[in-house]
mmCIF file of C-alpha atoms in Angstrom:
data_model
loop_
_atom_site.group_PDB
_atom_site.id
_atom_site.type_symbol
_atom_site.label_atom_id
_atom_site.label_comp_id
_atom_site.label_asym_id
_atom_site.label_seq_id
_atom_site.Cartn_x
_atom_site.Cartn_y
_atom_site.Cartn_z
ATOM 1 C CA UNK A 1 -20.591 66.166 43.605
ATOM 2 C CA UNK A 2 -19.320 67.897 40.905
ATOM 3 C CA UNK A 3 -22.492 70.109 40.257
ATOM 4 C CA UNK A 4 -24.533 70.804 37.284
ATOM 5 C CA UNK A 5 -22.487 71.423 34.553
ATOM 6 C CA UNK A 6 -23.318 72.617 30.626
ATOM 7 C CA UNK A 7 -21.127 72.793 27.746
ATOM 8 C CA UNK A 8 -20.507 74.650 25.657
ATOM 9 C CA UNK A 9 -20.286 77.708 28.145
ATOM 10 C CA UNK A 10 -20.393 80.493 25.088
ATOM 11 C CA UNK A 11 -22.001 80.286 21.311
ATOM 12 C CA UNK A 12 -21.938 82.142 18.650
ATOM 13 C CA UNK A 13 -24.119 81.039 15.699
ATOM 14 C CA UNK A 14 -25.417 82.968 12.668
ATOM 15 C CA UNK A 15 -29.009 83.349 11.921
ATOM 16 C CA UNK A 16 -30.717 80.583 10.677
ATOM 17 C CA UNK A 17 -28.185 77.796 11.857
ATOM 18 C CA UNK A 18 -28.863 74.984 14.686
ATOM 19 C CA UNK A 19 -27.343 74.699 17.620
ATOM 20 C CA UNK A 20 -27.536 72.124 20.490
ATOM 21 C CA UNK A 21 -26.403 72.712 24.198
ATOM 22 C CA UNK A 22 -25.893 69.850 26.724
ATOM 23 C CA UNK A 23 -26.201 69.684 30.574
ATOM 24 C CA UNK A 24 -25.004 67.124 32.840
ATOM 25 C CA UNK A 25 -27.225 67.266 35.806
ATOM 26 C CA UNK A 26 -26.213 66.413 39.335
ATOM 27 C CA UNK A 27 -25.576 62.473 39.825
ATOM 28 C CA UNK A 28 -28.723 60.736 40.725
ATOM 29 C CA UNK A 29 -30.946 63.642 40.426
ATOM 30 C CA UNK A 30 -34.054 62.661 38.933
ATOM 31 C CA UNK A 31 -35.403 66.242 37.746
ATOM 32 C CA UNK A 32 -33.977 68.499 35.326
ATOM 33 C CA UNK A 33 -34.886 71.803 33.903
ATOM 34 C CA UNK A 34 -34.009 74.156 31.369
ATOM 35 C CA UNK A 35 -34.363 78.128 31.797
ATOM 36 C CA UNK A 36 -33.745 80.802 29.537
ATOM 37 C CA UNK A 37 -32.180 84.301 30.944
ATOM 38 C CA UNK A 38 -31.866 87.644 28.646
ATOM 39 C CA UNK A 39 -30.042 90.723 29.859
ATOM 40 C CA UNK A 40 -31.521 92.672 32.508
ATOM 41 C CA UNK A 41 -33.959 89.909 33.716
ATOM 42 C CA UNK A 42 -34.419 86.643 35.498
ATOM 43 C CA UNK A 43 -34.667 83.161 34.367
ATOM 44 C CA UNK A 44 -37.671 81.960 32.487
ATOM 45 C CA UNK A 45 -39.096 78.527 33.042
ATOM 46 C CA UNK A 46 -38.647 76.565 29.686
ATOM 47 C CA UNK A 47 -38.857 72.772 30.444
ATOM 48 C CA UNK A 48 -38.440 69.943 32.630
ATOM 49 C CA UNK A 49 -37.861 66.369 32.859
ATOM 50 C CA UNK A 50 -38.437 64.049 35.508
ATOM 51 C CA UNK A 51 -36.060 61.068 34.910
ATOM 52 C CA UNK A 52 -36.696 60.878 30.607
ATOM 53 C CA UNK A 53 -40.078 62.328 30.823
ATOM 54 C CA UNK A 54 -40.451 65.641 29.462
ATOM 55 C CA UNK A 55 -43.773 66.891 31.765
ATOM 56 C CA UNK A 56 -44.085 70.468 31.204
ATOM 57 C CA UNK A 57 -43.514 73.164 28.625
ATOM 58 C CA UNK A 58 -43.617 76.723 28.490
ATOM 59 C CA UNK A 59 -45.016 78.791 25.787
ATOM 60 C CA UNK A 60 -41.895 80.191 25.511
ATOM 61 C CA UNK A 61 -40.819 76.777 23.754
ATOM 62 C CA UNK A 62 -41.638 77.492 20.225
ATOM 63 C CA UNK A 63 -41.506 74.407 17.710
ATOM 64 C CA UNK A 64 -37.919 75.401 16.892
ATOM 65 C CA UNK A 65 -36.890 74.160 20.133
ATOM 66 C CA UNK A 66 -36.837 70.700 21.280
ATOM 67 C CA UNK A 67 -35.390 69.019 24.576
ATOM 68 C CA UNK A 68 -34.445 65.375 25.365
ATOM 69 C CA UNK A 69 -32.988 63.420 28.008
ATOM 70 C CA UNK A 70 -32.938 59.926 27.039
ATOM 71 C CA UNK A 71 -31.817 57.887 29.395
ATOM 72 C CA UNK A 72 -32.686 59.909 32.479
ATOM 73 C CA UNK A 73 -29.161 61.700 32.894
ATOM 74 C CA UNK A 74 -27.819 63.996 30.557
ATOM 75 C CA UNK A 75 -30.207 66.466 28.467
ATOM 76 C CA UNK A 76 -29.910 68.361 25.284
ATOM 77 C CA UNK A 77 -31.565 71.450 23.969
ATOM 78 C CA UNK A 78 -31.990 71.927 20.408
ATOM 79 C CA UNK A 79 -32.472 75.471 19.015
ATOM 80 C CA UNK A 80 -33.525 75.002 15.021
ATOM 81 C CA UNK A 81 -33.189 78.178 12.679
ATOM 82 C CA UNK A 82 -31.844 80.670 15.329
ATOM 83 C CA UNK A 83 -33.393 83.684 15.238
ATOM 84 C CA UNK A 84 -31.758 87.099 16.827
ATOM 85 C CA UNK A 85 -34.167 87.140 19.460
ATOM 86 C CA UNK A 86 -32.999 83.546 21.009
ATOM 87 C CA UNK A 87 -29.923 85.333 21.987
ATOM 88 C CA UNK A 88 -29.911 84.647 25.879
ATOM 89 C CA UNK A 89 -28.112 82.771 28.690
ATOM 90 C CA UNK A 90 -29.547 79.203 28.392
ATOM 91 C CA UNK A 91 -29.714 77.612 32.403
ATOM 92 C CA UNK A 92 -29.788 74.027 33.364
ATOM 93 C CA UNK A 93 -30.743 73.275 36.855
ATOM 94 C CA UNK A 94 -31.484 69.848 38.385
ATOM 95 C CA UNK A 95 -33.258 68.443 41.643
ATOM 96 C CA UNK A 96 -33.805 65.226 43.340
ATOM 97 C CA UNK A 97 -37.699 65.008 43.503
ATOM 98 C CA UNK A 98 -38.254 61.721 45.873
ATOM 99 C CA UNK A 99 -41.658 61.999 47.406
ATOM 100 C CA UNK A 100 -44.556 64.542 46.799
ATOM 101 C CA UNK A 101 -43.878 67.370 48.884
ATOM 102 C CA UNK A 102 -42.366 70.871 49.397
ATOM 103 C CA UNK A 103 -40.931 72.149 46.193
ATOM 104 C CA UNK A 104 -37.244 70.594 45.660
ATOM 105 C CA UNK A 105 -34.285 72.729 45.800
ATOM 106 C CA UNK A 106 -33.096 73.626 42.081
ATOM 107 C CA UNK A 107 -29.214 73.693 41.769
ATOM 108 C CA UNK A 108 -27.899 75.937 38.705
ATOM 109 C CA UNK A 109 -24.989 75.109 36.277
ATOM 110 C CA UNK A 110 -22.944 78.105 34.835
ATOM 111 C CA UNK A 111 -25.032 78.345 31.589
ATOM 112 C CA UNK A 112 -24.626 78.860 28.142
ATOM 113 C CA UNK A 113 -24.312 82.061 26.689
ATOM 114 C CA UNK A 114 -25.565 82.124 22.860
ATOM 115 C CA UNK A 115 -25.492 84.964 20.700
ATOM 116 C CA UNK A 116 -26.682 84.937 17.059
ATOM 117 C CA UNK A 117 -25.624 87.425 14.844
ATOM 118 C CA UNK B 1 -51.163 84.591 36.965
ATOM 119 C CA UNK B 2 -48.300 84.354 39.835
ATOM 120 C CA UNK B 3 -45.433 87.023 39.448
ATOM 121 C CA UNK B 4 -42.603 88.400 41.165
ATOM 122 C CA UNK B 5 -41.735 92.077 42.127
ATOM 123 C CA UNK B 6 -38.495 93.432 42.838
ATOM 124 C CA UNK B 7 -39.060 97.009 42.945
ATOM 125 C CA UNK B 8 -35.404 97.992 42.913
ATOM 126 C CA UNK B 9 -33.758 97.856 40.055
ATOM 127 C CA UNK B 10 -30.075 98.747 41.440
ATOM 128 C CA UNK B 11 -29.337 99.469 45.122
ATOM 129 C CA UNK B 12 -25.609 100.838 46.467
ATOM 130 C CA UNK B 13 -24.808 100.302 49.776
ATOM 131 C CA UNK B 14 -21.218 101.031 51.775
ATOM 132 C CA UNK B 15 -19.259 97.836 52.966
ATOM 133 C CA UNK B 16 -20.726 97.346 56.598
ATOM 134 C CA UNK B 17 -23.844 98.849 56.168
ATOM 135 C CA UNK B 18 -27.000 97.003 56.410
ATOM 136 C CA UNK B 19 -29.299 95.730 53.416
ATOM 137 C CA UNK B 20 -32.561 95.039 52.379
ATOM 138 C CA UNK B 21 -33.491 94.181 49.330
ATOM 139 C CA UNK B 22 -37.509 94.023 48.288
ATOM 140 C CA UNK B 23 -39.647 91.068 47.033
ATOM 141 C CA UNK B 24 -43.755 91.486 46.684
ATOM 142 C CA UNK B 25 -45.166 88.221 44.820
ATOM 143 C CA UNK B 26 -48.490 87.667 43.581
ATOM 144 C CA UNK B 27 -50.235 84.472 44.344
ATOM 145 C CA UNK B 28 -53.552 82.998 45.240
ATOM 146 C CA UNK B 29 -52.039 81.219 48.025
ATOM 147 C CA UNK B 30 -48.613 80.991 49.566
ATOM 148 C CA UNK B 31 -46.239 79.442 47.426
ATOM 149 C CA UNK B 32 -43.214 78.210 48.136
ATOM 150 C CA UNK B 33 -40.235 81.362 48.304
ATOM 151 C CA UNK B 34 -36.498 81.337 47.196
ATOM 152 C CA UNK B 35 -33.498 83.878 46.904
ATOM 153 C CA UNK B 36 -31.007 83.290 44.555
ATOM 154 C CA UNK B 37 -27.612 85.104 43.859
ATOM 155 C CA UNK B 38 -25.872 85.387 40.780
ATOM 156 C CA UNK B 39 -22.633 86.888 40.446
ATOM 157 C CA UNK B 40 -20.834 87.750 36.953
ATOM 158 C CA UNK B 41 -19.928 84.467 35.217
ATOM 159 C CA UNK B 42 -21.025 82.070 37.939
ATOM 160 C CA UNK B 43 -24.254 80.127 38.387
ATOM 161 C CA UNK B 44 -27.379 80.713 40.097
ATOM 162 C CA UNK B 45 -26.769 80.023 44.355
ATOM 163 C CA UNK B 46 -29.788 79.382 46.507
ATOM 164 C CA UNK B 47 -29.301 81.892 49.474
ATOM 165 C CA UNK B 48 -32.425 80.416 51.473
ATOM 166 C CA UNK B 49 -35.820 78.755 50.825
ATOM 167 C CA UNK B 50 -39.091 79.056 52.408
ATOM 168 C CA UNK B 51 -41.807 76.536 52.694
ATOM 169 C CA UNK B 52 -43.832 76.986 55.677
ATOM 170 C CA UNK B 53 -42.789 77.181 59.712
ATOM 171 C CA UNK B 54 -40.831 79.993 61.259
ATOM 172 C CA UNK B 55 -41.530 83.210 59.070
ATOM 173 C CA UNK B 56 -37.714 84.288 59.776
ATOM 174 C CA UNK B 57 -35.664 82.182 57.631
ATOM 175 C CA UNK B 58 -31.830 81.917 57.869
ATOM 176 C CA UNK B 59 -29.626 81.482 54.878
ATOM 177 C CA UNK B 60 -26.316 81.198 53.787
ATOM 178 C CA UNK B 61 -23.458 84.218 53.934
ATOM 179 C CA UNK B 62 -25.072 85.979 56.748
ATOM 180 C CA UNK B 63 -28.595 86.564 55.003
ATOM 181 C CA UNK B 64 -32.152 86.329 56.328
ATOM 182 C CA UNK B 65 -35.770 86.348 54.909
ATOM 183 C CA UNK B 66 -38.778 87.479 56.642
ATOM 184 C CA UNK B 67 -42.210 86.125 55.136
ATOM 185 C CA UNK B 68 -44.712 88.250 55.595
ATOM 186 C CA UNK B 69 -48.249 86.730 54.786
ATOM 187 C CA UNK B 70 -49.991 89.967 55.060
ATOM 188 C CA UNK B 71 -47.706 91.990 52.641
ATOM 189 C CA UNK B 72 -47.404 89.363 50.139
ATOM 190 C CA UNK B 73 -43.402 89.985 50.941
ATOM 191 C CA UNK B 74 -40.216 88.184 51.391
ATOM 192 C CA UNK B 75 -37.688 90.806 51.836
ATOM 193 C CA UNK B 76 -33.721 90.126 52.085
ATOM 194 C CA UNK B 77 -31.860 91.198 54.677
ATOM 195 C CA UNK B 78 -28.097 91.235 55.867
ATOM 196 C CA UNK B 79 -26.972 93.362 59.005
ATOM 197 C CA UNK B 80 -23.674 93.957 57.664
ATOM 198 C CA UNK B 81 -22.762 93.632 54.021
ATOM 199 C CA UNK B 82 -19.018 92.549 52.490
ATOM 200 C CA UNK B 83 -17.468 94.001 49.233
ATOM 201 C CA UNK B 84 -18.004 90.151 48.191
ATOM 202 C CA UNK B 85 -21.959 90.291 48.427
ATOM 203 C CA UNK B 86 -21.781 92.747 45.288
ATOM 204 C CA UNK B 87 -23.818 90.457 43.057
ATOM 205 C CA UNK B 88 -27.295 90.086 40.985
ATOM 206 C CA UNK B 89 -30.235 89.281 43.651
ATOM 207 C CA UNK B 90 -33.426 87.270 42.613
ATOM 208 C CA UNK B 91 -36.203 86.342 44.317
ATOM 209 C CA UNK B 92 -38.317 83.514 43.318
ATOM 210 C CA UNK B 93 -41.358 81.518 44.287
ATOM 211 C CA UNK B 94 -42.640 78.087 43.252
ATOM 212 C CA UNK B 95 -46.682 77.446 42.923
ATOM 213 C CA UNK B 96 -48.101 74.700 45.322
ATOM 214 C CA UNK B 97 -49.478 73.893 42.076
ATOM 215 C CA UNK B 98 -46.495 72.887 40.248
ATOM 216 C CA UNK B 99 -43.578 72.522 42.858
ATOM 217 C CA UNK B 100 -41.277 72.128 39.965
ATOM 218 C CA UNK B 101 -41.369 75.532 38.066
ATOM 219 C CA UNK B 102 -39.239 78.240 39.238
ATOM 220 C CA UNK B 103 -41.219 81.796 38.620
ATOM 221 C CA UNK B 104 -38.243 84.423 39.353
ATOM 222 C CA UNK B 105 -38.274 88.344 39.649
ATOM 223 C CA UNK B 106 -36.394 90.675 37.227
ATOM 224 C CA UNK B 107 -33.597 90.939 39.683
ATOM 225 C CA UNK B 108 -31.792 93.697 42.190
ATOM 226 C CA UNK B 109 -27.841 94.616 41.510
ATOM 227 C CA UNK B 110 -26.458 95.262 44.477
ATOM 228 C CA UNK B 111 -23.288 97.258 44.180
ATOM 229 C CA UNK B 112 -20.810 97.802 47.085
ATOM 230 C CA UNK B 113 -19.070 101.122 48.383
ATOM 231 C CA UNK B 114 -15.803 100.866 49.621
#
């Protein structure tokens, strides 16, 4: 078990550019989550997938944001036409939800820190 | 709306002293409750979680938390802190109706005085 990995760890971009982040969950975890964390705040939920289906999206996820998990394994988060307000740490987490029951434990990756100049 | 309040932004304690970090939640029913720790450059690590049953929950690294329904609180405690405990601590809840999304508090930064 290698844990959740994210790539890149750091990204600096200019306003208006598109960026894409990748998350590789713990193998065989069927749920994958994206969160955003700004300085001095706790993480905020963006969206989650169960297998390849995107089941919930936060209002924070504007139409400039899109997330995919095409084969139910890794996921990508793309931000189009970046703005300075998009600067944040983007966290990915995964979990294994087998049956209906208590909340599954989410395991977090190290995050991708985005700076928009 | 569900919310999590961590009233202390920053706490400093001496090494070897006891620690209590406060957490209050606002929700219609008892949600699932968590404490996570985040060290610089590290991902969030789960310290402990409460789903039901015994209201005193034991976690990793010598931490424990007590769920008090009457106070809507889930405070984190450790009897004797170590310098390596310096980090940011987040209390979090997961509503029963959406046992997937986690709502985090704003965090408490813990500093350790030598």
